[in-house]
Short mmCIF file of C-alpha atoms and ligand atoms in Angstrom, two decimals:
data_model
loop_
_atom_site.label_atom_id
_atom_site.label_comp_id
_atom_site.label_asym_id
_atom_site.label_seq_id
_atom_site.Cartn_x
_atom_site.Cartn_y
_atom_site.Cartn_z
CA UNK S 1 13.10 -7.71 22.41
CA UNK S 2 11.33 -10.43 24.45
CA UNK S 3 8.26 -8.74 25.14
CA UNK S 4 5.94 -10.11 27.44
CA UNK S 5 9.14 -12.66 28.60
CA UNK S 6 8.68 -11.49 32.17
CA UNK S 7 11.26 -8.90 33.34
CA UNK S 8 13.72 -11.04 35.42
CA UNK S 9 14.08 -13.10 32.12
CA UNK S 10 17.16 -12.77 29.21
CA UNK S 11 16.20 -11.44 25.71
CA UNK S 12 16.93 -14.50 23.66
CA UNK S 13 18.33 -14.22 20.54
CA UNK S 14 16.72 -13.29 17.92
CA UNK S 15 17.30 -12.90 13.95
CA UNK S 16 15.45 -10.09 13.94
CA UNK S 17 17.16 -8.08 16.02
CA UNK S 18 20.49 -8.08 14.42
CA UNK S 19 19.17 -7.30 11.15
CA UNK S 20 17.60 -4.50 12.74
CA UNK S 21 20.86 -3.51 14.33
CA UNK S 22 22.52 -3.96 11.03
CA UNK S 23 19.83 -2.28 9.49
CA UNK S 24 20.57 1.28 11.25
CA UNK S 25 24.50 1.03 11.40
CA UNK S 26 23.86 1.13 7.17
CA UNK S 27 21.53 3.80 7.84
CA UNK S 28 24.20 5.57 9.66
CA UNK S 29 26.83 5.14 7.45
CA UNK S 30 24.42 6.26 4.49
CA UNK S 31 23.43 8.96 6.25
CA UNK S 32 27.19 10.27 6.91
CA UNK S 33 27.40 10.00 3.37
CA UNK S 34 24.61 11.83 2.20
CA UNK S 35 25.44 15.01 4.79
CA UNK S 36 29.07 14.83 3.22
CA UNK S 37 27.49 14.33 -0.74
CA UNK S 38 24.96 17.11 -0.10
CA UNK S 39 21.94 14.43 -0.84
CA UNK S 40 19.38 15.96 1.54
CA UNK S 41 17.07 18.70 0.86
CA UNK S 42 14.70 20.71 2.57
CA UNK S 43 11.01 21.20 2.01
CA UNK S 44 9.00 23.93 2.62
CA UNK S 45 5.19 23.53 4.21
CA UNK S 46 3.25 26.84 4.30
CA UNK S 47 1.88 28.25 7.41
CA UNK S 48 -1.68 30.18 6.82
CA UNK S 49 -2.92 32.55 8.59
CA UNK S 50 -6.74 32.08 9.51
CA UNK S 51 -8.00 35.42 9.71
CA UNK S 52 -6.81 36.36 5.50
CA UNK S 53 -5.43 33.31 4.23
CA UNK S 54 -2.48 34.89 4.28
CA UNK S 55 1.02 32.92 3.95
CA UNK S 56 2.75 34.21 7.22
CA UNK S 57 6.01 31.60 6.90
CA UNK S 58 7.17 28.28 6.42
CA UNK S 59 8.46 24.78 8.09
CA UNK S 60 11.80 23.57 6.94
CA UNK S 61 11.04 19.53 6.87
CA UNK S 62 14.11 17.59 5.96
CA UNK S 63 13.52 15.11 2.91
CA UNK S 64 16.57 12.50 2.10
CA UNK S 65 16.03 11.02 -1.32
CA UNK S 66 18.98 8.31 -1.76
CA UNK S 67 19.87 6.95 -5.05
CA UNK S 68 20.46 3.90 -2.99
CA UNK S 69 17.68 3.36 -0.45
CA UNK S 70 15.26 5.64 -2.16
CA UNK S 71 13.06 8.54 -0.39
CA UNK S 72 13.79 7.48 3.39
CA UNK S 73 11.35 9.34 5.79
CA UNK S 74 12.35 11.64 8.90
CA UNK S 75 10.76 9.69 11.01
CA UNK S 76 13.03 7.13 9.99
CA UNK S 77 16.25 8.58 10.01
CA UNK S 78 15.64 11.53 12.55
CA UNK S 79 16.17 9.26 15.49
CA UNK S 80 19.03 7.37 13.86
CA UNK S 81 20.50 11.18 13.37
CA UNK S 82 19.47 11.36 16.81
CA UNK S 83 21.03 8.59 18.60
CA UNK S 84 24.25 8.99 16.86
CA UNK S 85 24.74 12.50 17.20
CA UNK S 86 24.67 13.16 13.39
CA UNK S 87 21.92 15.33 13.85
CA UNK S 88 24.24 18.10 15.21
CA UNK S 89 25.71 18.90 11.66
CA UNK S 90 22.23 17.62 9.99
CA UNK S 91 20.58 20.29 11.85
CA UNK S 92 23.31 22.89 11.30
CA UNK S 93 22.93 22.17 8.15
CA UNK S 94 19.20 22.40 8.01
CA UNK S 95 19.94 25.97 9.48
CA UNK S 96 22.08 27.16 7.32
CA UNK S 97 20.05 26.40 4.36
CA UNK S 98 16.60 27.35 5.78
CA UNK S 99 18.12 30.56 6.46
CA UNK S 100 19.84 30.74 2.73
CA UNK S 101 16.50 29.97 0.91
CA UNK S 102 14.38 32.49 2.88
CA UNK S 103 17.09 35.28 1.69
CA UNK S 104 16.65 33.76 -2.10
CA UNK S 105 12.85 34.21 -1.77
CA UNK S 106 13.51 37.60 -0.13
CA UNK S 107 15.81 38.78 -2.83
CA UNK S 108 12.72 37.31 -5.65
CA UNK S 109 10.34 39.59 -3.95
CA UNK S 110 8.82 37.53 -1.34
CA UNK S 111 9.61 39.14 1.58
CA UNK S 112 8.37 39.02 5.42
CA UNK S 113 8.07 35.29 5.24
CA UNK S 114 9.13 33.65 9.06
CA UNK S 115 11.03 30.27 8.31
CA UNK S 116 10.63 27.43 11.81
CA UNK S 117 13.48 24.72 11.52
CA UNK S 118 13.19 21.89 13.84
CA UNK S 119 15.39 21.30 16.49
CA UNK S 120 15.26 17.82 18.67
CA UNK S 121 16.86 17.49 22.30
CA UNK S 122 20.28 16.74 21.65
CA UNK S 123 20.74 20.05 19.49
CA UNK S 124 19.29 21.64 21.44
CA UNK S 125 21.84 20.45 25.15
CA UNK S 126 24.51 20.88 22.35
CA UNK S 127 26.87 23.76 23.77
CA UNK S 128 27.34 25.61 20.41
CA UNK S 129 23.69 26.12 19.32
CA UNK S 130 23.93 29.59 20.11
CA UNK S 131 26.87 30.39 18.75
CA UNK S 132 26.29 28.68 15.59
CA UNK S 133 22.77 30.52 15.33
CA UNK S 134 24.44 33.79 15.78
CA UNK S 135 27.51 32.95 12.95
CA UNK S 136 24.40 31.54 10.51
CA UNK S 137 22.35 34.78 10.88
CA UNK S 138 25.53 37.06 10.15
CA UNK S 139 26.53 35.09 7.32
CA UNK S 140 23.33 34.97 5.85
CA UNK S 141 22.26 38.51 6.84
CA UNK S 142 19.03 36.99 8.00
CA UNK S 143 17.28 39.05 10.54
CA UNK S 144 16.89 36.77 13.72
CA UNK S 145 13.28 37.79 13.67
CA UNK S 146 12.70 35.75 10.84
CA UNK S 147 13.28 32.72 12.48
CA UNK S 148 11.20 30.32 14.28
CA UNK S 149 12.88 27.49 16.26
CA UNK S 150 10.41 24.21 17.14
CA UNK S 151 11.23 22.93 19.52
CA UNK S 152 9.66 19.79 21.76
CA UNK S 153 8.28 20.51 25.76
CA UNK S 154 10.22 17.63 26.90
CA UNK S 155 13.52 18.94 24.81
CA UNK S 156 13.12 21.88 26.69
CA UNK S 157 12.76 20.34 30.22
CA UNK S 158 15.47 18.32 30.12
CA UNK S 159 17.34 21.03 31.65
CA UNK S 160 14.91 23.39 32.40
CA UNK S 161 17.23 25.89 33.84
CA UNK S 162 19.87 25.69 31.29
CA UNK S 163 16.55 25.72 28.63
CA UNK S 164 15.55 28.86 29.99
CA UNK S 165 19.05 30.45 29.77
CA UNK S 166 19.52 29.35 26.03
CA UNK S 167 15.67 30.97 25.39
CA UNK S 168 16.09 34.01 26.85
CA UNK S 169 19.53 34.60 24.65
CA UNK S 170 17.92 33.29 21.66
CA UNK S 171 15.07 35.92 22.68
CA UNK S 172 17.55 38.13 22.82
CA UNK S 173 18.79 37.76 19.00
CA UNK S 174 15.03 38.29 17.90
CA UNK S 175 14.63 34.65 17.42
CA UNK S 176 11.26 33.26 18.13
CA UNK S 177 10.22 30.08 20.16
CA UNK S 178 7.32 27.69 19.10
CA UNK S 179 6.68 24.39 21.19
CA UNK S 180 6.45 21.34 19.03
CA UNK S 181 3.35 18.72 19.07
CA UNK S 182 1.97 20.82 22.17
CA UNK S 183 -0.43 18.85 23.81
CA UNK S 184 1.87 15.36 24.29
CA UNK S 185 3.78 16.21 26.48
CA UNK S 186 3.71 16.49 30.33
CA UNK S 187 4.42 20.46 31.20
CA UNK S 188 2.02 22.31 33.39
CA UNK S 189 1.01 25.59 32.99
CA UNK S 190 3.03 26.51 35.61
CA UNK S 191 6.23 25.77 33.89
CA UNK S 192 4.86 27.05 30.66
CA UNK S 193 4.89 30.72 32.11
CA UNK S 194 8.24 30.55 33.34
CA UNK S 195 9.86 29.95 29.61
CA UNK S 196 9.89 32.97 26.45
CA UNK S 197 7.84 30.88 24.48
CA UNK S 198 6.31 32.68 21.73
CA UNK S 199 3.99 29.97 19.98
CA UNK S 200 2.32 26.79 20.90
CA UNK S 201 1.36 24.34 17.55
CA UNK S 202 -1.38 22.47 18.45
CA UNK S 203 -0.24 18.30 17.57
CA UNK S 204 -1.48 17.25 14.82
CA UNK S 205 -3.07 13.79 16.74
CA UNK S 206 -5.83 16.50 18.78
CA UNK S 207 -6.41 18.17 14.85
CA UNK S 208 -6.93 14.21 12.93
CA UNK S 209 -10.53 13.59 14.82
CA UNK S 210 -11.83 16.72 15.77
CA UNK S 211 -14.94 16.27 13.56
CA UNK S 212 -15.87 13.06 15.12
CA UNK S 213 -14.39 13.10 18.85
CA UNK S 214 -15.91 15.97 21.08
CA UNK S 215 -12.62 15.05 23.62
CA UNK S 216 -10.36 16.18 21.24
CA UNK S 217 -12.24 19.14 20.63
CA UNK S 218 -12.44 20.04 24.37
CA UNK S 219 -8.49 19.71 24.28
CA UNK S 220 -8.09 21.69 21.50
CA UNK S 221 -10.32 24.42 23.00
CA UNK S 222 -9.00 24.02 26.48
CA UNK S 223 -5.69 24.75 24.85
CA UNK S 224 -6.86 27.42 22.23
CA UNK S 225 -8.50 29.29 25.70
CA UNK S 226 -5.02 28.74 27.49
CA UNK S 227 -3.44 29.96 25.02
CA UNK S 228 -4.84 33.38 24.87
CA UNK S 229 -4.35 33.77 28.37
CA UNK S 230 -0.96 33.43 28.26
CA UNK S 231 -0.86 35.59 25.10
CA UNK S 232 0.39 32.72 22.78
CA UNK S 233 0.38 32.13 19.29
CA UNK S 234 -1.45 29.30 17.70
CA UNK S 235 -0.40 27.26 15.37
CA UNK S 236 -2.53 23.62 14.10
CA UNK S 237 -0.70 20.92 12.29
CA UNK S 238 -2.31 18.78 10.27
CA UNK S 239 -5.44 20.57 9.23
CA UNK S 240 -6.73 18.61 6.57
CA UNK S 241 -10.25 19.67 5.83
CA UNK S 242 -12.64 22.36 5.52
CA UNK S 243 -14.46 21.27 9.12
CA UNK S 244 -11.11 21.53 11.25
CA UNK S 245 -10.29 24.64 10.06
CA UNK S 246 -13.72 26.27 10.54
CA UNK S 247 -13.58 25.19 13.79
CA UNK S 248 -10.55 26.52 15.06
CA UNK S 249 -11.33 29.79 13.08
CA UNK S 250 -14.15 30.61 14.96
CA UNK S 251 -12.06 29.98 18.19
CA UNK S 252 -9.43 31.92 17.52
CA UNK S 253 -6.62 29.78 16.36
CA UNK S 254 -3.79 32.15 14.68
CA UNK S 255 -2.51 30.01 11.98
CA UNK S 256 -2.89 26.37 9.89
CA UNK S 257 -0.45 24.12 8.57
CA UNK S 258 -1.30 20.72 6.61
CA UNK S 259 -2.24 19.19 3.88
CA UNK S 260 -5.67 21.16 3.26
CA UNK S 261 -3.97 24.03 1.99
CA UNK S 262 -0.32 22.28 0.94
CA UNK S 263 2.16 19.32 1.48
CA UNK S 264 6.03 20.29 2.22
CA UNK S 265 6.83 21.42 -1.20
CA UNK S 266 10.24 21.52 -2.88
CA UNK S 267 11.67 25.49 -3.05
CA UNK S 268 10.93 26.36 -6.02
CA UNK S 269 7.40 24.87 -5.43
CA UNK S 270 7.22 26.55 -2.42
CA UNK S 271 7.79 30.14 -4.39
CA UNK S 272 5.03 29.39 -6.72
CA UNK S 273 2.56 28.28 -4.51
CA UNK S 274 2.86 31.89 -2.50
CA UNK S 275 2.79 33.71 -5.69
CA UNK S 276 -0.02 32.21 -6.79
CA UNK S 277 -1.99 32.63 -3.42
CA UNK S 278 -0.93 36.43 -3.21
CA UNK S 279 -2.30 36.48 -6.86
CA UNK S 280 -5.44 35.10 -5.75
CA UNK S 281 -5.84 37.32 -2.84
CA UNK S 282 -4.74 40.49 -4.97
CA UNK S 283 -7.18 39.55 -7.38
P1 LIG Z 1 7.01 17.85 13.01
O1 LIG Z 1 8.01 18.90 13.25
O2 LIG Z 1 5.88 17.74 13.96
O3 LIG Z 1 6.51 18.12 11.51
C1 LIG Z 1 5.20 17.95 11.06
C2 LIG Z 1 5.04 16.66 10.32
O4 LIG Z 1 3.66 16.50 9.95
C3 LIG Z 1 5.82 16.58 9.00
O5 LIG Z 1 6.23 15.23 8.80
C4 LIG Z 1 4.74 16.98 7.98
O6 LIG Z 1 5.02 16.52 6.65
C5 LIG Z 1 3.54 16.30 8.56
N1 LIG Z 1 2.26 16.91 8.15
C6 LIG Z 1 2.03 18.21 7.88
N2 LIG Z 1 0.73 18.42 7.57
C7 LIG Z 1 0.13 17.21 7.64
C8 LIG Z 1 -1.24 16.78 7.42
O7 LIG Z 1 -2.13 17.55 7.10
N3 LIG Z 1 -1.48 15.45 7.59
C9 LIG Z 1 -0.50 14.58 7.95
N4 LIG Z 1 -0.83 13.30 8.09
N5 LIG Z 1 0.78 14.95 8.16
C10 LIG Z 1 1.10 16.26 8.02
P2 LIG Z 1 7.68 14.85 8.30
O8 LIG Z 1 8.15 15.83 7.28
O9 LIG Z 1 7.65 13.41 7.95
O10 LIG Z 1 8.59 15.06 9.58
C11 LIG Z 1 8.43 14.26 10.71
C12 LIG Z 1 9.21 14.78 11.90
O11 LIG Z 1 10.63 14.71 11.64
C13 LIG Z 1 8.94 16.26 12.21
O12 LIG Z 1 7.74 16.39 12.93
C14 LIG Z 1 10.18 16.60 13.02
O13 LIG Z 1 10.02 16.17 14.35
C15 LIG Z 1 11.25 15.74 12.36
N6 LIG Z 1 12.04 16.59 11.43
C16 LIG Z 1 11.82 16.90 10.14
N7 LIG Z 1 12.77 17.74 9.66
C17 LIG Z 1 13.61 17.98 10.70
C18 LIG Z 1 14.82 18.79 10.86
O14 LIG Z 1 15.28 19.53 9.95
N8 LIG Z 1 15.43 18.75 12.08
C19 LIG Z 1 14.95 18.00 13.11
N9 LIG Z 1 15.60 18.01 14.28
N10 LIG Z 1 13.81 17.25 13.00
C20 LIG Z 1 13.16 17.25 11.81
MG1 LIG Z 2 7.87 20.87 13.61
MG1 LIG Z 3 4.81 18.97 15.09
MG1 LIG Z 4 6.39 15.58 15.50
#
């Protein structure tokens, strides 16, 4: 891009462009690949709640390790995914499997666990979400209740009357609906009310500096005291030390996600690391 170059002016060429072009049609192809060779996996970050340390659920994080390009990150490929519209089957795919591991773990004793998969805005305008939500549940026999879709305030607005539609069926199917890095986008609270939202996670870039920054912890309260109001759930990402999570205890934040208490862990990882905290709470 020629930034800065004045806006009535060409782009010139440059190197660097094409090899950045180049550089995302092989991520493309690679990532066509790796949906068809069953190379992706999901991870599994525990959510806590803050009143008994108890593990309440679970977010499904993609991770793609290629043999060929080596552990590429979401934030990476996500918007390639995105862009290309390969994130409709890498999302139903994400689905399907966050909604097979949660019966596994059911069916090995841990039961009651919520699992939230992302979903970004082109999944969610796609016209079969529903449907395919509704065919994954039966042929997992996963109770919709059980599932958390995140889901991002300007995802959501895009269409806000068709969003609203596709919330209230979801709603309907016991699903449950948590807004996404709350706090960066541009809805009112107006606009809040009018959608089923169940849950509101705090983003992670009002959590990094609450120590140090009284702003972000006027945000965070601001939202915290919203929040209640409208009879939301809580949810902080990215708590990752013992002074954030203090203070949003003693505000009344619901639940804590980061790397404090866990990274996204592997399944089988996952499974241990509850066992081992409902050991420590039994105990
Ligand atoms: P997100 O949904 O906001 O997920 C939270 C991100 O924060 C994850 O990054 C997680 O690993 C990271 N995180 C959690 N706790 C901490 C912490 O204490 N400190 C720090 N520094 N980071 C923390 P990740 O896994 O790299 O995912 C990035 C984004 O990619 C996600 O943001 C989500 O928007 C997208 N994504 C991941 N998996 C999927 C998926 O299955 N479908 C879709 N549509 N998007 C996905
Ligand atoms: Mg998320
Ligand atoms: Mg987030
Ligand atoms: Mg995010």
């Amino acid at each position: 891009q020629a930034k800065g170059a004045g806006k009535n002016s060409f782009a010139f060429y440059s190197p660097a462009d094409d090899d950045n072009s180049i550089a995302r049609l092989e991520l493309e192809s690679a990532l066509r690949c790796a949906l068809e060779h069953g190379e992706l996996e999901l991870h599994y970050q525990p959510k806590l709640d803050l009143r008994d340390g108890r593990i309440r659920g679970m977010e499904a994080l993609l991770r793609w390790p290629s043999p060929g390009l080596g552990m590429v990150s979401p934030q990476q490929f996500i918007p390639v995914a995105e862009e290309t519209g390969l994130i409709v089957p890498l999302g139903k795919w994400a689905l399907r499997q966050a909604c097979l591991q949660n019966m596994a773990w059911q069916a090995q004793g841990l039961a009651g666990l919520t699992v939230a998969v992302n979903l970004s805005p082109r999944q969610f305008s796609d016209a079969d979400l529903l449907g395919d939500i509704v065919s994954i549940l039966h042929e997992t026999g996963m109770d919709g209740r059980q599932l958390e879709l995140e889901i991002t305030e300007s995802a959501i607005m895009q269409d806000a009357e068709a969003g609203r539609r596709l919330l209230r069926s979801l709603k309907s199917i016991g699903v449950r609906i948590a807004i996404d890095d709350f706090g960066t986008g541009y809805s009112s609270l107006s606009t809040l009310k009018q959608f089923p939202i169940d849950t509101l996670k705090i983003d992670r870039s009002f959590i990094a500096d609450l120590a140090s920054d009284p702003e972000d912890r006027g945000l965070t309260e601001a939202i915290l005291q919203m929040a209640r109001t409208l009879k939301l759930h809580v949810v902080a990402e990215g708590v990752e030390n013992a002074v954030q999570q203090t203070f949003l205890r003693e505000r009344g934040c619901d639940e804590v996600q980061g790397f404090l208490f866990s990274k996204p862990l592997a399944a089988d990882a996952f499974a241990a690391f509850v066992q081992r905290r409902r050991q420590a709470i039994a105990a």
